[in-house]
Tab-separated table of C-alpha atoms and ligand atoms in Angstrom:
chain	number	residue	atom	x	y	z
A	217	MET	CA	0.069	-0.006	0.124
A	218	ASP	CA	1.406	3.486	-1.058
A	219	ALA	CA	0.043	6.929	-1.673
A	220	GLU	CA	-1.110	5.932	-5.220
A	221	TYR	CA	-3.016	2.805	-3.962
A	222	VAL	CA	-4.627	4.739	-1.228
A	223	GLU	CA	-5.805	7.483	-3.421
A	224	ASN	CA	-7.713	5.014	-5.959
A	225	TYR	CA	-8.360	2.147	-3.729
A	226	CYS	CA	-9.421	-0.973	-5.660
A	227	GLY	CA	-10.009	1.467	-8.639
A	228	TYR	CA	-12.822	3.028	-6.643
A	229	GLY	CA	-11.407	6.210	-5.194
A	230	PRO	CA	-9.849	7.241	-1.852
A	231	TYR	CA	-9.291	4.537	0.783
A	232	ASP	CA	-11.027	6.240	3.692
A	233	ALA	CA	-14.225	6.771	1.496
A	234	ASN	CA	-14.077	3.161	0.188
A	235	TYR	CA	-12.502	0.794	2.645
A	236	LEU	CA	-15.908	-0.140	4.335
A	237	PHE	CA	-17.269	-1.642	1.192
A	238	HIS	CA	-14.408	-3.797	0.686
A	239	SER	CA	-13.133	-4.508	4.189
A	240	GLY	CA	-16.022	-6.390	5.618
A	241	ILE	CA	-15.010	-5.047	9.051
A	242	GLU	CA	-18.611	-3.838	9.982
A	243	HIS	CA	-19.810	-7.351	8.757
A	244	CYS	CA	-17.256	-8.893	10.911
A	245	THR	CA	-18.202	-7.205	14.302
A	246	GLN	CA	-21.926	-7.450	13.707
A	247	LEU	CA	-21.678	-11.098	12.898
A	248	VAL	CA	-19.637	-11.967	15.904
A	249	ASP	CA	-22.047	-10.068	18.135
A	250	ARG	CA	-24.843	-11.761	16.573
A	251	MET	CA	-23.317	-15.278	16.807
A	252	ASP	CA	-22.592	-14.333	20.399
A	253	LEU	CA	-18.964	-15.441	20.161
A	254	ARG	CA	-16.462	-14.729	22.791
A	255	VAL	CA	-13.806	-12.527	21.139
A	256	ARG	CA	-11.236	-10.921	23.254
A	257	SER	CA	-8.203	-11.015	21.211
A	258	VAL	CA	-7.927	-10.167	17.560
A	259	ALA	CA	-5.006	-10.364	15.040
A	260	VAL	CA	-5.276	-8.204	11.868
A	261	LEU	CA	-3.101	-9.355	8.951
A	262	GLY	CA	-2.602	-6.377	6.617
A	263	ALA	CA	-3.813	-3.527	8.762
A	264	ALA	CA	-3.273	-0.852	6.200
A	265	THR	CA	-3.349	2.683	7.809
A	266	GLY	CA	-5.288	1.234	10.887
A	267	ARG	CA	-8.848	2.170	10.093
A	268	VAL	CA	-10.114	-1.449	10.707
A	269	LEU	CA	-8.252	-1.202	14.265
A	270	GLU	CA	-10.491	1.574	15.131
A	271	HIS	CA	-13.529	-0.409	14.475
A	272	PHE	CA	-12.470	-3.199	16.903
A	273	ASP	CA	-11.805	-0.674	19.446
A	274	ALA	CA	-15.085	0.915	19.066
A	275	ALA	CA	-17.120	-2.245	18.945
A	276	TRP	CA	-15.477	-4.317	21.706
A	277	GLY	CA	-12.804	-2.023	23.384
A	278	ILE	CA	-10.012	-4.225	21.914
A	279	ARG	CA	-6.831	-3.008	20.337
A	280	PRO	CA	-5.779	-5.850	17.806
A	281	TRP	CA	-2.305	-7.273	17.393
A	282	GLY	CA	-1.334	-7.625	13.822
A	283	CYS	CA	1.028	-6.638	10.897
A	284	GLU	CA	1.277	-4.581	7.905
A	285	ILE	CA	3.806	-5.029	5.044
A	286	SER	CA	3.892	-1.513	3.769
A	287	SER	CA	5.929	0.993	5.709
A	288	TRP	CA	4.195	3.796	4.070
A	289	ALA	CA	0.886	2.495	5.554
A	290	HIS	CA	2.405	1.338	8.888
A	291	GLN	CA	3.602	4.869	9.523
A	292	ARG	CA	0.174	6.153	9.201
A	293	ILE	CA	-1.287	4.027	11.898
A	294	PRO	CA	-2.460	5.993	14.884
A	295	GLY	CA	0.158	5.573	17.490
A	296	ARG	CA	-2.103	4.099	20.155
A	297	TYR	CA	-2.688	1.179	17.658
A	298	ARG	CA	0.525	0.951	15.983
A	299	ARG	CA	2.522	-0.229	19.088
A	300	ARG	CA	0.655	-3.605	18.538
A	301	ILE	CA	1.120	-3.877	14.819
A	302	ARG	CA	4.325	-5.092	13.368
A	303	ARG	CA	5.796	-3.571	10.150
A	304	ALA	CA	6.292	-7.103	8.635
A	305	ASP	CA	5.112	-9.647	6.136
A	306	MET	CA	2.166	-11.693	7.565
A	307	ARG	CA	3.992	-14.924	6.495
A	308	ASP	CA	6.918	-14.184	8.865
A	309	TYR	CA	4.750	-12.646	11.453
A	310	LEU	CA	2.593	-15.804	11.736
A	311	LYS	CA	5.694	-17.921	12.099
A	312	GLU	CA	6.930	-15.740	14.837
A	313	LEU	CA	3.643	-15.846	16.595
A	314	GLU	CA	3.538	-19.448	16.478
A	315	SER	CA	7.084	-19.917	17.747
A	316	ARG	CA	5.973	-17.694	20.761
A	317	GLY	CA	2.847	-19.665	21.399
A	318	ARG	CA	0.548	-16.778	20.767
A	319	GLU	CA	-3.293	-17.391	20.304
A	320	PHE	CA	-6.102	-15.272	19.217
A	321	ASP	CA	-9.853	-15.662	19.308
A	322	LEU	CA	-10.131	-14.099	15.688
A	323	ILE	CA	-7.950	-13.468	12.681
A	324	PHE	CA	-9.164	-10.688	10.503
A	325	SER	CA	-7.584	-10.555	7.121
A	326	ASN	CA	-8.359	-9.624	3.600
A	327	ALA	CA	-4.732	-9.881	2.444
A	328	LEU	CA	-4.794	-13.531	1.461
A	329	VAL	CA	-5.423	-12.427	-2.020
A	330	TYR	CA	-1.801	-11.154	-2.208
A	331	LEU	CA	-0.330	-14.565	-1.542
A	332	GLU	CA	0.850	-17.064	-4.216
A	333	ALA	CA	-1.823	-19.793	-4.888
A	334	SER	CA	0.397	-22.435	-3.490
A	335	GLU	CA	1.175	-20.571	-0.304
A	336	VAL	CA	-2.564	-20.234	0.810
A	337	ALA	CA	-3.210	-23.584	2.249
A	338	PRO	CA	-0.140	-23.789	4.448
A	339	PHE	CA	-0.622	-20.161	5.540
A	340	LEU	CA	-4.210	-20.931	6.489
A	341	ALA	CA	-3.159	-24.012	8.243
A	342	ARG	CA	-0.927	-21.915	10.542
A	343	CYS	CA	-3.701	-19.539	11.107
A	344	ALA	CA	-5.934	-22.458	12.140
A	345	ARG	CA	-3.457	-23.380	14.819
A	346	LEU	CA	-3.362	-19.918	16.116
A	347	SER	CA	-6.847	-18.641	16.061
A	348	ARG	CA	-10.206	-19.983	16.884
A	349	HIS	CA	-12.047	-17.891	13.912
A	350	PHE	CA	-10.917	-16.498	10.899
A	351	HIS	CA	-13.116	-13.702	9.122
A	352	PHE	CA	-12.785	-13.932	5.389
A	353	TRP	CA	-14.458	-11.173	3.376
A	354	SER	CA	-12.108	-10.838	0.434
A	355	SER	CA	-11.946	-10.402	-3.159
A	356	THR	CA	-13.418	-13.280	-5.123
A	357	SER	CA	-14.280	-13.328	-8.787
A	358	GLU	CA	-18.029	-13.258	-7.952
A	359	ASN	CA	-18.062	-10.373	-5.466
A	360	TYR	CA	-15.476	-7.970	-6.788
A	361	GLU	CA	-16.138	-7.649	-10.424
A	362	ARG	CA	-13.779	-4.750	-11.147
A	363	GLY	CA	-10.955	-5.948	-9.021
A	364	ASP	CA	-7.503	-4.564	-8.556
A	365	GLN	CA	-6.232	-6.547	-11.690
A	366	ARG	CA	-2.756	-4.946	-11.206
A	367	ARG	CA	-2.173	-6.786	-7.996
A	368	VAL	CA	-4.220	-9.813	-7.347
A	369	THR	CA	-5.643	-12.798	-9.288
A	370	LEU	CA	-9.209	-13.107	-8.437
A	371	ARG	CA	-10.513	-16.582	-7.657
A	372	PRO	CA	-14.002	-18.146	-7.267
A	373	ARG	CA	-15.346	-18.554	-3.734
A	374	ALA	CA	-15.154	-22.321	-4.124
A	375	TRP	CA	-11.389	-22.104	-4.527
A	376	TRP	CA	-11.129	-20.345	-1.252
A	377	ARG	CA	-13.459	-22.865	0.515
A	378	GLU	CA	-11.433	-25.710	-0.572
A	379	ARG	CA	-8.240	-24.259	0.947
A	380	PHE	CA	-9.955	-23.390	4.244
A	381	LEU	CA	-11.368	-26.854	4.571
A	382	ALA	CA	-7.971	-28.283	3.841
A	383	ALA	CA	-6.365	-26.079	6.500
A	384	GLY	CA	-8.592	-27.501	9.109
A	385	TYR	CA	-11.344	-24.822	9.188
A	386	VAL	CA	-14.985	-25.754	9.313
A	387	PRO	CA	-17.792	-23.681	7.943
A	388	THR	CA	-20.118	-21.739	10.442
A	389	ARG	CA	-23.517	-20.436	9.677
A	390	SER	CA	-21.897	-17.533	7.872
A	391	ARG	CA	-19.898	-18.162	4.822
A	392	TYR	CA	-17.628	-15.365	5.812
A	393	LEU	CA	-16.638	-16.795	9.131
A	394	TRP	CA	-14.616	-20.037	9.616
A	395	ARG	CA	-14.064	-21.953	12.734
A	396	SER	CA	-10.742	-23.716	13.416
A	397	ALA	CA	-11.218	-27.504	14.189
A	398	ARG	CA	-7.678	-27.369	15.381
A	399	ARG	CA	-8.352	-25.220	18.188
A	400	THR	CA	-10.573	-26.459	21.172
A	401	ARG	CA	-10.442	-23.287	23.356
B	664	LIG	C1	-6.902	-4.983	0.664
B	664	LIG	S1	-5.995	-4.055	1.863
B	664	LIG	C2	-7.083	-4.190	3.313
B	664	LIG	C3	-6.511	-3.170	4.364
B	664	LIG	C4	-7.474	-3.386	5.657
B	664	LIG	N1	-7.329	-4.633	6.284
B	664	LIG	C5	-9.035	-3.156	5.412
B	664	LIG	O1	-9.836	-3.895	5.706
B	664	LIG	O2	-9.334	-2.145	5.007
B	664	LIG	C6	-4.564	-5.170	2.289
B	664	LIG	C7	-3.601	-4.770	3.181
B	664	LIG	O3	-2.705	-5.871	3.279
B	664	LIG	C8	-1.382	-5.500	3.214
B	664	LIG	N2	-0.598	-6.630	2.800
B	664	LIG	C9	-0.577	-7.221	1.555
B	664	LIG	N3	0.282	-8.296	1.581
B	664	LIG	C10	0.755	-8.440	2.905
B	664	LIG	C11	1.576	-9.390	3.560
B	664	LIG	N4	2.190	-10.212	2.817
B	664	LIG	N5	1.766	-8.989	4.745
B	664	LIG	C12	1.412	-8.133	5.527
B	664	LIG	N6	0.436	-7.138	5.002
B	664	LIG	C13	0.107	-7.341	3.626
B	664	LIG	C14	-1.464	-4.302	2.087
B	664	LIG	O4	-0.195	-3.398	2.121
B	664	LIG	C15	-2.672	-3.632	2.469
B	664	LIG	O5	-2.561	-2.691	3.334
């Protein structure tokens, strides 16, 4: 993420005016409330300039942990949130979390689309060991017709579903929320 990307987010215009449509953050907090899930810790993988972090704080009084690969975006995260957000690639960040035995109630990420196809299943398997739930509201070939063709390859929802299942996730009542069968707590 850089200035150009922020000014024309996903080809629609400024990030701040458009992220709610693409992020799924409001859907995430409302869904978790409606399903009456216990979420006390959140990891955001690809936090951008921190707007989604503000939503978790407003909804649940939680300041998420997480990472953001772009130093441009990371520098723009408000300080009160940035101290928990590492300037790092989420692939490295997750390995580090796992080696430190960290666990979360929820992973929120819409950055999976930036991974190589072959990386997705092993990445999700690691997520499934670290977190009870994963909110996946992301670019698919069905819901994102314009897409950001320069940066991602759009894939159908069934493609993502196969990888979530292979990684050890089971579906919930919502197709946007996956529960890890690898976590019992
Ligand atoms: C589509 S934006 C979504 C931003 C925010 N999560 C939201 O919902 O509005 C994806 C973000 O993930 C970041 N990103 C992409 N690949 C990443 C990676 N490998 N590790 C960490 N962050 C990554 C991008 O820089 C960008 O800020």
